[in-house]
mmCIF file of C-alpha atoms in Angstrom:
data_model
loop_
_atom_site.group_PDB
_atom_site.id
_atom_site.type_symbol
_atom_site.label_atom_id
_atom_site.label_comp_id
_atom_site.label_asym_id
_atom_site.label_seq_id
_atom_site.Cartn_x
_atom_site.Cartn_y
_atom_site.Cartn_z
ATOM 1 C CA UNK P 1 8.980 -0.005 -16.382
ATOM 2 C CA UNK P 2 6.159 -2.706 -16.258
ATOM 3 C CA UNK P 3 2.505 -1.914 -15.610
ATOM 4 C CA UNK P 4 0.369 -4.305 -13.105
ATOM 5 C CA UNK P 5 -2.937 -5.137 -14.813
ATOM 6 C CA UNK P 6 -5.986 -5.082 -11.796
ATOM 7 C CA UNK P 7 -9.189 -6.278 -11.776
ATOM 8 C CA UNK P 8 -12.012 -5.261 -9.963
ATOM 9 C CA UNK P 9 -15.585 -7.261 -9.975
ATOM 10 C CA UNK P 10 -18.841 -6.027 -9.564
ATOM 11 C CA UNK P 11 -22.507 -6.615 -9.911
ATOM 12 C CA UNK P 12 -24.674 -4.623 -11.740
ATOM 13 C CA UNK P 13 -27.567 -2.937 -9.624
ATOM 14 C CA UNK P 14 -30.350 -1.186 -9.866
ATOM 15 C CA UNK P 15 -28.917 2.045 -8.872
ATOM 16 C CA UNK P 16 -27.207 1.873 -11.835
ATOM 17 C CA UNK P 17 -29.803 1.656 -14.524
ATOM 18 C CA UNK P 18 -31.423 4.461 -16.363
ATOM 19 C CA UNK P 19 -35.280 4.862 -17.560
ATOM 20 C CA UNK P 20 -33.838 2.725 -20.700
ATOM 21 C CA UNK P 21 -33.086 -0.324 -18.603
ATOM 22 C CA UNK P 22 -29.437 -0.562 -19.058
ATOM 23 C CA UNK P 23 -26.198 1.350 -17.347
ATOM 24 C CA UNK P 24 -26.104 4.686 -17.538
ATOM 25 C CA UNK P 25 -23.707 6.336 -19.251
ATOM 26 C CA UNK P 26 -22.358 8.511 -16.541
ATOM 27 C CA UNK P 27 -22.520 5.814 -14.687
ATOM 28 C CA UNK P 28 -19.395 4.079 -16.150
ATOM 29 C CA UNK P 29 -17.549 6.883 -15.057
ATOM 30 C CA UNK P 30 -18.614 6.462 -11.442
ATOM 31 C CA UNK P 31 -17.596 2.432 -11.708
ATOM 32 C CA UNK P 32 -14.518 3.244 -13.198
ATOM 33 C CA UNK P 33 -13.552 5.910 -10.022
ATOM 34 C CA UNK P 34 -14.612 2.941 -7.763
ATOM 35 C CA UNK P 35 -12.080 0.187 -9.857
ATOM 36 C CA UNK P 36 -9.153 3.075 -9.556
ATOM 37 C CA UNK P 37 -10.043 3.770 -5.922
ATOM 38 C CA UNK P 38 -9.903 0.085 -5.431
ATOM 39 C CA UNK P 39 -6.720 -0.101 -6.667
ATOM 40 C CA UNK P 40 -4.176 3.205 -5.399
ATOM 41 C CA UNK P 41 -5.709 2.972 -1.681
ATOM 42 C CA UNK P 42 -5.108 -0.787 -0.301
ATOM 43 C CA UNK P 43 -1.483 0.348 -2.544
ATOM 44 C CA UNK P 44 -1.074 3.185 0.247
ATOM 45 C CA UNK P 45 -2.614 6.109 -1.847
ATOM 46 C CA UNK P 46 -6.176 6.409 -0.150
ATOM 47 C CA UNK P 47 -7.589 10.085 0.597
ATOM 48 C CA UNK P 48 -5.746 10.440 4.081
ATOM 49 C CA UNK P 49 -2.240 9.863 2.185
ATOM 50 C CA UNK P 50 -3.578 12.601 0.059
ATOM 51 C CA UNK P 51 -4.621 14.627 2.083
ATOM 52 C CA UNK P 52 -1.181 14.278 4.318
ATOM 53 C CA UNK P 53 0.816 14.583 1.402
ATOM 54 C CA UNK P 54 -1.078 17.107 -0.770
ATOM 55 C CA UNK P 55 -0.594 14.983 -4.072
ATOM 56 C CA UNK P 56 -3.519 13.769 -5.561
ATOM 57 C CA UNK P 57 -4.759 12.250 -8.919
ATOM 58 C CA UNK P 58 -6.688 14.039 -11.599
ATOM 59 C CA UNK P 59 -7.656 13.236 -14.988
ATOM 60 C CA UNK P 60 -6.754 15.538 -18.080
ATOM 61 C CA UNK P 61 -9.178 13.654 -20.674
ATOM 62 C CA UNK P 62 -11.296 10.791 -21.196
ATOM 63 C CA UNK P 63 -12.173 8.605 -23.750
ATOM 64 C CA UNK P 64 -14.494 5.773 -24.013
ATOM 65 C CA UNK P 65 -16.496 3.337 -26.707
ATOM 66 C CA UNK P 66 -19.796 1.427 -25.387
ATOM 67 C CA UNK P 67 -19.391 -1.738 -27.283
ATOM 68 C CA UNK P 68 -22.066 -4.009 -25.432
ATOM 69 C CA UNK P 69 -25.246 -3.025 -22.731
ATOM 70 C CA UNK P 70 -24.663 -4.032 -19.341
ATOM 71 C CA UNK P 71 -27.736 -4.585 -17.598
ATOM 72 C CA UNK P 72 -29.889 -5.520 -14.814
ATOM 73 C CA UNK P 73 -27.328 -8.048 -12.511
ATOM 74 C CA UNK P 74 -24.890 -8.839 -14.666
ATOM 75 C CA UNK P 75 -21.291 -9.269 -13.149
ATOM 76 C CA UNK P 76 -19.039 -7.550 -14.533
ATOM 77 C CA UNK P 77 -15.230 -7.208 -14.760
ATOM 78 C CA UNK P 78 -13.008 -3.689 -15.074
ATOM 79 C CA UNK P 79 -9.853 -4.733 -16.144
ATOM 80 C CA UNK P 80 -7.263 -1.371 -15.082
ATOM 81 C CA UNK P 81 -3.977 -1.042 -16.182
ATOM 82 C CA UNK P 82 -1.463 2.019 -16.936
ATOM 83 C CA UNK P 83 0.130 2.189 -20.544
ATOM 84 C CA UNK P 84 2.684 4.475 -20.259
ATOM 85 C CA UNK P 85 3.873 7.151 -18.186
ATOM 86 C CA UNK P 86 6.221 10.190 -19.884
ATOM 87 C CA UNK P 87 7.199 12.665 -17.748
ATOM 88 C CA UNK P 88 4.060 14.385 -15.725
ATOM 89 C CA UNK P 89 1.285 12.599 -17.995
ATOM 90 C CA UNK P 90 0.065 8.973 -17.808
ATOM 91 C CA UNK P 91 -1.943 6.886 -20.135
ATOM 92 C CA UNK P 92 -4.133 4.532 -18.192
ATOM 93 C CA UNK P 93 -6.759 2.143 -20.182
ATOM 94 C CA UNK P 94 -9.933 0.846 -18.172
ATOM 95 C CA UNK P 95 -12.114 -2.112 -19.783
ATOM 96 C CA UNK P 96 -15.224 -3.755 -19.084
ATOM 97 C CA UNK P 97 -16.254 -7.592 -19.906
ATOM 98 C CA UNK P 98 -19.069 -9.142 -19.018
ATOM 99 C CA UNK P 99 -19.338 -12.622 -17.625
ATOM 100 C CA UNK P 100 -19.337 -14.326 -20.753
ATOM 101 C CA UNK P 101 -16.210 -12.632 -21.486
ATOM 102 C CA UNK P 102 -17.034 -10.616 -24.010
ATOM 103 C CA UNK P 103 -15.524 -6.420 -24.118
ATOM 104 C CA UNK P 104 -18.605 -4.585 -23.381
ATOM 105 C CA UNK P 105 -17.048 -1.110 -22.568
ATOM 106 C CA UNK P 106 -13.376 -0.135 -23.123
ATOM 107 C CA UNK P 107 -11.864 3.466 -22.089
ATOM 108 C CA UNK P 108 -7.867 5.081 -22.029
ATOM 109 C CA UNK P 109 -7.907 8.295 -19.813
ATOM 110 C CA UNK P 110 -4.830 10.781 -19.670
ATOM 111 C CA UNK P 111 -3.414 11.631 -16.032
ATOM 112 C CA UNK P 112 -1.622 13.180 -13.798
ATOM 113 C CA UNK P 113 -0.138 13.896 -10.179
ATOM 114 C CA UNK P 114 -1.196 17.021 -9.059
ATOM 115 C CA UNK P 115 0.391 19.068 -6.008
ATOM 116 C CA UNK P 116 -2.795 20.163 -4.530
ATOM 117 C CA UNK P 117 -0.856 23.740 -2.943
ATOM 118 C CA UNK P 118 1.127 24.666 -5.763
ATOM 119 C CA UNK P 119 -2.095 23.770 -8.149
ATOM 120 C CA UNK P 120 -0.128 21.987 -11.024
ATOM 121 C CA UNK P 121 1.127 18.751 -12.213
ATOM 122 C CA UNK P 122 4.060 17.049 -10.913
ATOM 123 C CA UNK P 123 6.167 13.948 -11.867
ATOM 124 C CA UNK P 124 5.164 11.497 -10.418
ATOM 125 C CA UNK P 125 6.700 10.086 -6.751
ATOM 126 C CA UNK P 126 8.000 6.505 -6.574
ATOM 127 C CA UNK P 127 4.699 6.140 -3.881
ATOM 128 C CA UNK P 128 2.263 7.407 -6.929
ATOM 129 C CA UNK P 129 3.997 4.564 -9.423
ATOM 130 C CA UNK P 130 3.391 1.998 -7.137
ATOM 131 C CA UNK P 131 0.141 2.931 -6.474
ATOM 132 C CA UNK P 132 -0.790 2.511 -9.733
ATOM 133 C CA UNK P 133 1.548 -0.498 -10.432
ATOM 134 C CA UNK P 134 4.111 0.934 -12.347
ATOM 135 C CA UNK P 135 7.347 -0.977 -11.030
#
């Protein structure tokens, strides 16, 4: 199975600066929702698929390394792409360059497809692969 690498671009604003003048750092996990969301729904996984089919994402951990600032706007790049999936769990990675190039902010997350009646975590459905580009 190969994995589609996405990329999603975005300036940096001032909403998402802290008192230090830079990104905050829960503020990387709100960009990264928005690159994933940008991804699964024009792939046919939006909320209203989720909420028709009761399967939804979550995320079972988190990891991530500032490398570089970002700051005041600076485009950026997210760079998304799954690394494996084994059974119900998935191993995406999530990066961040700025416009020179350079890694600023790099990140792997552990997920999963989660059947939102029965509350746990399912394998995941030839719809969920695609919508993460796993063909």
């Amino acid at each position: 199975m190969t994995a589609q690498k996405f990329v999603y671009n975005l300036l940096i604003r001032e909403s998402h600066l802290d008192t230090f003048g830079h990104v905050n750092n829960a503020t990387y996990l709100e960009i990264l929702e928005e690159a994933r969301w940008d991804i699964i729904t024009p792939r046919g996984y939006g909320i209203p698929e989720i909420k028709a089919k009761q399967f939804g994402p979550v995320i079972l951990k988190f990891e991530m390394t500032f490398m570089k600032e970002l700051t005041l706007r600076q485009e950026i790049r997210v760079e998304t792409e799954m690394l494996s999936y084994t059974k119900k769990i998935g191993v995406m990675q999530q990066n961040i360059f700025n416009a020179a190039n350079e890694l600023c902010f790099e990140s792997k997350l552990v997920l999963g497809l989660m059947d939102m009646q029965a509350r746990k975590l399912v394998l995941p459905t030839p719809e969920w692969l695609h919508a993460i580009g796993m063909e």
